[in-house]
C-alpha atoms as a PDB file:
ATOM      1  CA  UNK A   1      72.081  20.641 -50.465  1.00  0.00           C
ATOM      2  CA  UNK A   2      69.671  17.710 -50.296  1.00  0.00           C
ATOM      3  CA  UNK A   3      68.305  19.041 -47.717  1.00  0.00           C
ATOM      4  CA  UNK A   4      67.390  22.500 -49.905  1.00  0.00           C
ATOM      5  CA  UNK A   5      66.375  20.794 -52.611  1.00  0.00           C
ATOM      6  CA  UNK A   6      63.779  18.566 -50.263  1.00  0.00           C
ATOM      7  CA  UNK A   7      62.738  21.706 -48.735  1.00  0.00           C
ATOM      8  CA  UNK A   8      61.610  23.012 -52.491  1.00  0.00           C
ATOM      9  CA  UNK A   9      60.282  20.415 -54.071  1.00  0.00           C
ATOM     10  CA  UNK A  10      57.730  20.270 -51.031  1.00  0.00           C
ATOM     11  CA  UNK A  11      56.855  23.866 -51.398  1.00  0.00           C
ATOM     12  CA  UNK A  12      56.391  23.255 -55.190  1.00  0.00           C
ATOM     13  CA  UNK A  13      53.902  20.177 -54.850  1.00  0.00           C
ATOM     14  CA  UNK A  14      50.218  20.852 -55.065  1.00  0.00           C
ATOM     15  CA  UNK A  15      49.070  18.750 -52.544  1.00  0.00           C
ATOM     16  CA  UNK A  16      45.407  17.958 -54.421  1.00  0.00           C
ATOM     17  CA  UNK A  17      47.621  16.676 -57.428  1.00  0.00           C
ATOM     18  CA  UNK A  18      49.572  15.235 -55.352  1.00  0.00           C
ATOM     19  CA  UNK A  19      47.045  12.812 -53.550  1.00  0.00           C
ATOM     20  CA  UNK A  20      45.300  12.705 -56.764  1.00  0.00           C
ATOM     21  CA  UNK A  21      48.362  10.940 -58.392  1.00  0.00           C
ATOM     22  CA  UNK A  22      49.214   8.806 -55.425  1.00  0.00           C
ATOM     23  CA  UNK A  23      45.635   7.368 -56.002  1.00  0.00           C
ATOM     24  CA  UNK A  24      45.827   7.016 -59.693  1.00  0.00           C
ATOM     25  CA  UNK A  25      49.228   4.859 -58.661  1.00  0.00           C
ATOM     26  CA  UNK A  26      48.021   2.646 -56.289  1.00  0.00           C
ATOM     27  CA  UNK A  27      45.214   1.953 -58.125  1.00  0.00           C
ATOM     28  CA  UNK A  28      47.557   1.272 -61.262  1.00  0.00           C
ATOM     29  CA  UNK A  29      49.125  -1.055 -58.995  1.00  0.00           C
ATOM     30  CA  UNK A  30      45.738  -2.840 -57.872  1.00  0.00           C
ATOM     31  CA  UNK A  31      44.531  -3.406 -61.189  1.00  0.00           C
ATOM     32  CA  UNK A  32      47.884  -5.428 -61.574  1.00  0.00           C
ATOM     33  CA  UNK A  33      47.679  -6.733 -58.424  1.00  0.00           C
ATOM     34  CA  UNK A  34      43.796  -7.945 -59.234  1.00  0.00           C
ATOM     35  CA  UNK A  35      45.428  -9.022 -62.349  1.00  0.00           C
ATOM     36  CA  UNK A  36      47.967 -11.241 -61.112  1.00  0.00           C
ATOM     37  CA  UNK A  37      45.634 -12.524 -58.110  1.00  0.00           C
ATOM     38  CA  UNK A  38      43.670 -14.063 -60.262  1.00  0.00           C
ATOM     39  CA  UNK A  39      46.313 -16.390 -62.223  1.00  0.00           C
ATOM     40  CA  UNK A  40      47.400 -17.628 -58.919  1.00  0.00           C
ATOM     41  CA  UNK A  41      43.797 -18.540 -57.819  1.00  0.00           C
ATOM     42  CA  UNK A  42      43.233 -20.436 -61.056  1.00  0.00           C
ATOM     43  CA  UNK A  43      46.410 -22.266 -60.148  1.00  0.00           C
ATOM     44  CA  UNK A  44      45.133 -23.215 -57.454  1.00  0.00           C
ATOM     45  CA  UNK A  45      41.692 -24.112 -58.791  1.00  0.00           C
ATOM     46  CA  UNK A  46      43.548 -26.054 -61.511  1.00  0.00           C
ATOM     47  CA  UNK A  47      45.922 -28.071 -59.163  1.00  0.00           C
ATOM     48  CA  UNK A  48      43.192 -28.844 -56.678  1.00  0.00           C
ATOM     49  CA  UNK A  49      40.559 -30.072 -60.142  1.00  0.00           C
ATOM     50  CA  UNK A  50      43.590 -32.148 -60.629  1.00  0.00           C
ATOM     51  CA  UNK A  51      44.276 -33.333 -57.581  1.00  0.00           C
ATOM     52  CA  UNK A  52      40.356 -34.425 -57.566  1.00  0.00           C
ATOM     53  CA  UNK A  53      40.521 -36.056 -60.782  1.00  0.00           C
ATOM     54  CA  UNK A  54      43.262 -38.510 -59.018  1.00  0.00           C
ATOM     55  CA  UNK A  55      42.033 -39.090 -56.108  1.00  0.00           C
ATOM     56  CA  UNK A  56      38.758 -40.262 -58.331  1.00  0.00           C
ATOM     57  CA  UNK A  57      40.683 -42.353 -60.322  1.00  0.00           C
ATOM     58  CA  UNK A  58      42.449 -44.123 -57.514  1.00  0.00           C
ATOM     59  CA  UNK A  59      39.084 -44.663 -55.531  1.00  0.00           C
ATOM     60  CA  UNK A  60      38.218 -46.199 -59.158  1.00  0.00           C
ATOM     61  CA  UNK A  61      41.051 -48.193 -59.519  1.00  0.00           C
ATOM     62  CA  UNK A  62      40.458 -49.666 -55.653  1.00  0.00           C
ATOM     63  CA  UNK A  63      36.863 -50.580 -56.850  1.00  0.00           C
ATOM     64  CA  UNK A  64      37.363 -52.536 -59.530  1.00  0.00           C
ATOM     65  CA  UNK A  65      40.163 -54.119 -57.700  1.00  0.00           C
ATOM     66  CA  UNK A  66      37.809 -55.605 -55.305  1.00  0.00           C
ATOM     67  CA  UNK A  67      34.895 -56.427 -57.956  1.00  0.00           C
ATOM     68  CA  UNK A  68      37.865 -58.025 -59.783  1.00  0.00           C
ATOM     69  CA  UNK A  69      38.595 -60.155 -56.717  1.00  0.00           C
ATOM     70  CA  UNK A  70      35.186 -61.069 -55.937  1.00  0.00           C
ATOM     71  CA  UNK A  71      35.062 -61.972 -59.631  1.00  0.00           C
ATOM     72  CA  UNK A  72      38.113 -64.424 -59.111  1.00  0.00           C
ATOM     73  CA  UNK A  73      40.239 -62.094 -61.020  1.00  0.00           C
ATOM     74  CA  UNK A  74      43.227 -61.966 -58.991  1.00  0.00           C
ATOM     75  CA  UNK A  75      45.447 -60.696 -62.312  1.00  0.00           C
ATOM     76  CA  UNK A  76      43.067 -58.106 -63.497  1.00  0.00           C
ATOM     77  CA  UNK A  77      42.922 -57.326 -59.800  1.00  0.00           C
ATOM     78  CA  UNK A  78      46.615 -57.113 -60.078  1.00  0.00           C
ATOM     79  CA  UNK A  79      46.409 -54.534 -62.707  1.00  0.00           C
ATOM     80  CA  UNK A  80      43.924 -51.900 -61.134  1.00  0.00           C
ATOM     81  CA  UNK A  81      46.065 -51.807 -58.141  1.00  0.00           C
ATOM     82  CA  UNK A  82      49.326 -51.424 -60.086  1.00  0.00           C
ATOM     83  CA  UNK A  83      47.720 -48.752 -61.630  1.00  0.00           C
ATOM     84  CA  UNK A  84      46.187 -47.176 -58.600  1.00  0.00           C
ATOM     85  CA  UNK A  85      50.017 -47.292 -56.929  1.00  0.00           C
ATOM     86  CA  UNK A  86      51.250 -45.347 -59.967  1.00  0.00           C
ATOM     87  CA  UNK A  87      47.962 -42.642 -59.472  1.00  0.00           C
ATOM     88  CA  UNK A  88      48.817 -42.425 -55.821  1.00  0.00           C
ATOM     89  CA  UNK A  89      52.643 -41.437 -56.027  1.00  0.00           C
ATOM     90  CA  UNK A  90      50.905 -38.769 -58.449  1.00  0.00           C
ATOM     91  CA  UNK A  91      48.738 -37.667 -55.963  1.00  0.00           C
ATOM     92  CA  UNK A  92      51.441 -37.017 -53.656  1.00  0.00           C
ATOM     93  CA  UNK A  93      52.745 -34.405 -56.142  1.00  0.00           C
ATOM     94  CA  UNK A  94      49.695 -33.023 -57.119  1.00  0.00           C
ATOM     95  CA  UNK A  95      48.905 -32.684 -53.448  1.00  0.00           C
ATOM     96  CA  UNK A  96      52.272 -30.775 -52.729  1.00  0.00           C
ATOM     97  CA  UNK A  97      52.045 -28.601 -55.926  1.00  0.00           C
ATOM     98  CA  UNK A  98      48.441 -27.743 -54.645  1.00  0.00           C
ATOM     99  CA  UNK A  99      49.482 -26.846 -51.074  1.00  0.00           C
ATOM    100  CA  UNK A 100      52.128 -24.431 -52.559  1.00  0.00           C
ATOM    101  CA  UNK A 101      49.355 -22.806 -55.157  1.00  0.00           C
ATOM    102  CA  UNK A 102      46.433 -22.481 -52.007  1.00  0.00           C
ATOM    103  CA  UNK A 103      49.400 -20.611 -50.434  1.00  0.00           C
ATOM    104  CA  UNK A 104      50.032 -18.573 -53.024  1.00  0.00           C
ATOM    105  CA  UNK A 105      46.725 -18.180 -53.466  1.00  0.00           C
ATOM    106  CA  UNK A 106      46.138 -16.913 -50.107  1.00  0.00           C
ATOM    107  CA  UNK A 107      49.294 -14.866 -50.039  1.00  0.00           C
ATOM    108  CA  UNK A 108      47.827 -13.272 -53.305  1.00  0.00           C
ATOM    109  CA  UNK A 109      44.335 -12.858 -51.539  1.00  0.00           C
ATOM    110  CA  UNK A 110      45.830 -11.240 -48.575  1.00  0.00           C
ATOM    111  CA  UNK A 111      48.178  -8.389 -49.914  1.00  0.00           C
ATOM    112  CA  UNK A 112      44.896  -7.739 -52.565  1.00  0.00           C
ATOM    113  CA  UNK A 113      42.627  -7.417 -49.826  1.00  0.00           C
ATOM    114  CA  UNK A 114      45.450  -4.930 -47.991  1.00  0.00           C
ATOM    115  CA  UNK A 115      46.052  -3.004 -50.865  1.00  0.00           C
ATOM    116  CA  UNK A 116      42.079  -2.913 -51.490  1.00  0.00           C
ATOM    117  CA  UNK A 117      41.633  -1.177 -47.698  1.00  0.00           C
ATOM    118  CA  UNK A 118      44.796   0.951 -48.009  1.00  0.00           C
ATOM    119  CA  UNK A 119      43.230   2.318 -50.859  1.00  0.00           C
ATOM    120  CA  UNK A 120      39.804   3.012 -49.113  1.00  0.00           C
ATOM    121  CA  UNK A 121      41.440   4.368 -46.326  1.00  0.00           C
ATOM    122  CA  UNK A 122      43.006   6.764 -48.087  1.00  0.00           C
ATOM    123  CA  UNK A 123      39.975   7.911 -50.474  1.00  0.00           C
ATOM    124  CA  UNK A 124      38.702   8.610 -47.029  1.00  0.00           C
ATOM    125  CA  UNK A 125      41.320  10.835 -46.035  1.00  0.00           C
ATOM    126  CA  UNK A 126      41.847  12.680 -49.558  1.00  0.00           C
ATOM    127  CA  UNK A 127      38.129  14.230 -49.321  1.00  0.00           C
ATOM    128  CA  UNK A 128      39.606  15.347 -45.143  1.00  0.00           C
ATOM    129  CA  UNK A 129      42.699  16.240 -46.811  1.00  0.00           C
ATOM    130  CA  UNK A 130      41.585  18.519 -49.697  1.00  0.00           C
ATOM    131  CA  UNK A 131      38.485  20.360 -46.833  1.00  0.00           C
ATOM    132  CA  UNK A 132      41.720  21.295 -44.929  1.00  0.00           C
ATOM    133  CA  UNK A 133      43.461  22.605 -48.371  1.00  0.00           C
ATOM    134  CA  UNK A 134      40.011  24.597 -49.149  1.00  0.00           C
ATOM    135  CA  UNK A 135      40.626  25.918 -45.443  1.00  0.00           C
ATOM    136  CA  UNK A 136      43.652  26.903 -45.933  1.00  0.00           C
ATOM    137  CA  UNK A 137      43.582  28.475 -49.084  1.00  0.00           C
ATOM    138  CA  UNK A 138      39.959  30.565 -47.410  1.00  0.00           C
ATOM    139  CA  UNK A 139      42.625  31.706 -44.644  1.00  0.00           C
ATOM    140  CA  UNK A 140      45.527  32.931 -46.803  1.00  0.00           C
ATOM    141  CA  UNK A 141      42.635  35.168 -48.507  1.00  0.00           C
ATOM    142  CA  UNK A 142      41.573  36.430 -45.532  1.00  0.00           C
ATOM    143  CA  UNK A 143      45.301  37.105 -44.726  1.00  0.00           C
ATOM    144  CA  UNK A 144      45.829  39.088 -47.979  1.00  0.00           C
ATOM    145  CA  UNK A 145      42.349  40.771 -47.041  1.00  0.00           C
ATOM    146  CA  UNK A 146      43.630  41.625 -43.393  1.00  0.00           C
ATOM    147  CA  UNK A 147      46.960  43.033 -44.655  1.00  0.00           C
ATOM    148  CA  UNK A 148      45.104  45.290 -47.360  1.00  0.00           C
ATOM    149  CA  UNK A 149      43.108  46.688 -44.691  1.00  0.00           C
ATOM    150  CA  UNK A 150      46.097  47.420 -42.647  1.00  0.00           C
ATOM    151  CA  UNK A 151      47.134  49.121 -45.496  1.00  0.00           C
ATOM    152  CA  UNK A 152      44.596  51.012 -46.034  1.00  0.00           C
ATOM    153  CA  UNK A 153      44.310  51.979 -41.970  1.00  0.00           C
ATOM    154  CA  UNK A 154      48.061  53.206 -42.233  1.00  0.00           C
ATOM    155  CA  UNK A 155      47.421  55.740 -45.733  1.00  0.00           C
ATOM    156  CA  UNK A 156      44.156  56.939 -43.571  1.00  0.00           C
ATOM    157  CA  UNK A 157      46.910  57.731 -41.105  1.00  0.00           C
ATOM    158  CA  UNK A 158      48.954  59.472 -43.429  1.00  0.00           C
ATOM    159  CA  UNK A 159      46.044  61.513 -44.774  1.00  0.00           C
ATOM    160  CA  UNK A 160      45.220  62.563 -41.760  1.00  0.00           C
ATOM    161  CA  UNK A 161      48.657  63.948 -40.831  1.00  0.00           C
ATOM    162  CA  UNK A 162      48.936  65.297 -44.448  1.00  0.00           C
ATOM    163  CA  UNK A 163      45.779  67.389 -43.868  1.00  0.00           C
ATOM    164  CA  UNK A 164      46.883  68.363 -40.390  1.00  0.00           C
ATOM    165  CA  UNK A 165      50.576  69.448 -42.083  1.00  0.00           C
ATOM    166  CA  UNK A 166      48.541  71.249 -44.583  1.00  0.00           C
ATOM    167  CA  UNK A 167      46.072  72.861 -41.890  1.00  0.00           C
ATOM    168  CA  UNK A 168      49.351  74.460 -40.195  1.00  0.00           C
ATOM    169  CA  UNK A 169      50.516  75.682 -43.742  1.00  0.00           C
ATOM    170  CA  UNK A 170      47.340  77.619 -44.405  1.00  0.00           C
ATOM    171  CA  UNK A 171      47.197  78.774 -40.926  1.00  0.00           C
ATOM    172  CA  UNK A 172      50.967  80.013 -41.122  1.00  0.00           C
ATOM    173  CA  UNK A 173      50.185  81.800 -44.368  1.00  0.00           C
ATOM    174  CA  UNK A 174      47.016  83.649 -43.686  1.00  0.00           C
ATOM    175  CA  UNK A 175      49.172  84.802 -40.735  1.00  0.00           C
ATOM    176  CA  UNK A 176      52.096  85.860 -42.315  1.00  0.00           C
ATOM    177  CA  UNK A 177      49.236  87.749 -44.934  1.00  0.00           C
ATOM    178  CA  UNK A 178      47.623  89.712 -41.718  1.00  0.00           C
ATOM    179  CA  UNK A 179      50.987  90.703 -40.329  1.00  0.00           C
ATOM    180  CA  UNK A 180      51.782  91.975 -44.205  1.00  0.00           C
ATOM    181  CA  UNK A 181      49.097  94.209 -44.413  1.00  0.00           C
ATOM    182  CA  UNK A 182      50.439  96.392 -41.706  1.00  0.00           C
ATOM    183  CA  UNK A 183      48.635  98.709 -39.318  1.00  0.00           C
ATOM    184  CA  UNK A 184      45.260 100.388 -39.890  1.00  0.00           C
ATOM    185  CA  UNK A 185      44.518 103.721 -40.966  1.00  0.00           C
ATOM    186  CA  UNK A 186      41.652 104.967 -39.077  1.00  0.00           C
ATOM    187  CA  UNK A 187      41.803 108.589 -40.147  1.00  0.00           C
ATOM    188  CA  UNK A 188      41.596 108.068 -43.521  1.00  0.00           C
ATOM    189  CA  UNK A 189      38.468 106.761 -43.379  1.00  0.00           C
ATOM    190  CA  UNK A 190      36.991 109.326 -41.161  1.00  0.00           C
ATOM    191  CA  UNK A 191      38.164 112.527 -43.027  1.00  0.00           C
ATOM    192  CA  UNK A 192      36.750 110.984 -46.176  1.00  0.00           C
ATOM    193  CA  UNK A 193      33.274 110.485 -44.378  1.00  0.00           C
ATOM    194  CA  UNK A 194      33.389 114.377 -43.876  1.00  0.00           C
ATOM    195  CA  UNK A 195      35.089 115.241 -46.950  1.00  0.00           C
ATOM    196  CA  UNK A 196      31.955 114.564 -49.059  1.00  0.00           C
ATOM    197  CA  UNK A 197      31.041 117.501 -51.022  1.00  0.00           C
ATOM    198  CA  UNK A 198      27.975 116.006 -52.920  1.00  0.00           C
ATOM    199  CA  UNK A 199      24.606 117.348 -51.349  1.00  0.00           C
ATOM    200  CA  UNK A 200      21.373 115.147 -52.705  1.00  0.00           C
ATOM    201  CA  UNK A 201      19.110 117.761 -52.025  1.00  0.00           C
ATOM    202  CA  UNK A 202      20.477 120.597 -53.833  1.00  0.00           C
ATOM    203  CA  UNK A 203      21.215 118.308 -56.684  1.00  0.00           C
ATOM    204  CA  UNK A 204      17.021 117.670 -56.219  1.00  0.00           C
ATOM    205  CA  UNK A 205      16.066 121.130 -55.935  1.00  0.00           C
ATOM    206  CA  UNK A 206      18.110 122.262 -59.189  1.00  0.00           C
ATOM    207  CA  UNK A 207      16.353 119.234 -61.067  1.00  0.00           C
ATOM    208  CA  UNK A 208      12.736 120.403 -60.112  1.00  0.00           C
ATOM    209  CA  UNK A 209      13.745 123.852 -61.245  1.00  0.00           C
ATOM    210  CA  UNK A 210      15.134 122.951 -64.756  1.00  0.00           C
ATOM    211  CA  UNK A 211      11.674 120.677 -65.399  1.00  0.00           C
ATOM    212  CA  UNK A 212       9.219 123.362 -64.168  1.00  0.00           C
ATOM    213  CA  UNK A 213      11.381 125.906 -66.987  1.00  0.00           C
END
């Protein structure tokens, strides 16, 4: 049954919209992908400004330390590089959390970047995809064309042996119409050649006669 229903829902998709739709998706997902890319790379650009900012502050703290010293200072020496211990177990953090962001970051980059050529790829291949569809569709009318013409060969055919039926009929009836009339009288017609009792120039003669009265 699953198999049936597969087998119809392919013959019922229009493979143009089809394509079309896939695009409009993975687009749809790019845009969120693009979307989502870019939080993780200011992450990353915000744990690494961090990260900066505390590594400046303990390279701060480590020079006035030493001016401190070479002031005589020792307890206001004491201080900077209390406070520069307390920066640097922050910068350990700071450089863990940005580690895991640049990875992110690059993770993000990467499937963007895939999804990005996927998505070319495939706008390549929907322009091959719908010339073959055009194709295709140019065949089946030829098809339809062919099979009219075969049609049309095949009631030629069945004129022709319709006019070569009707050919016989006329044929059969103008014989049967000869063999009705039955045989010839030949006599008839020759006693009535001699059996004319009109004479032309008696009739003439008669006519002359009555004008010259």
């Amino acid at each position: 049954m699953a198999s049936n229903i597969n087998a119809l829902l392919d013959k019922a998709e229009d493979p143009e919209k089809m394509i079309d739709q896939c695009l409009r998706n993975l687009n749809s997902d790019l845009g969120k992908v693009k979307s989502e890319t870019a939080s993780v790379m200011a992450e990353e650009q915000r744990t690494k400004r961090e990260l900066d900012e505390c590594t400046a502050e303990i390279n701060k703290m480590q020079t006035y330390a030493m001016k401190a010293v070479q002031s005589g200072n020792d307890d206001d020496a004491k201080k900077f590089l209390e406070r520069k211990a307390t920066l640097t177990a922050k910068q350990s953090s700071l450089t863990q959390s940005y580690q895991l962001a640049s990875q992110n970051a690059a993770n993000m980059r990467q499937m963007h970047d895939k999804l990005v050529g996927d998505i070319n790829q495939l706008e390549s291949r929907k322009d091959m995809i719908k010339s073959k569809i055009a194709v295709a569709k140019t065949q089946e009318r030829i098809n339809s064309i062919g099979s009219s013409v075969n049609s049309a060969n095949n009631s030629i055919s069945a004129f022709d042996r319709m006019e070569e039926k009707a050919d016989k009929m006329l044929d059969k009836a103008n014989a049967m119409a000869e063999l009705n009339k039955g045989p010839v009288d030949d006599m008839a017609d020759l006693t009535a050649k001699y059996s004319d009792t009109s004479n032309i120039d008696d009739e003439l003669a008669a006519l002359k006669a009555s004008l010259n009265q």
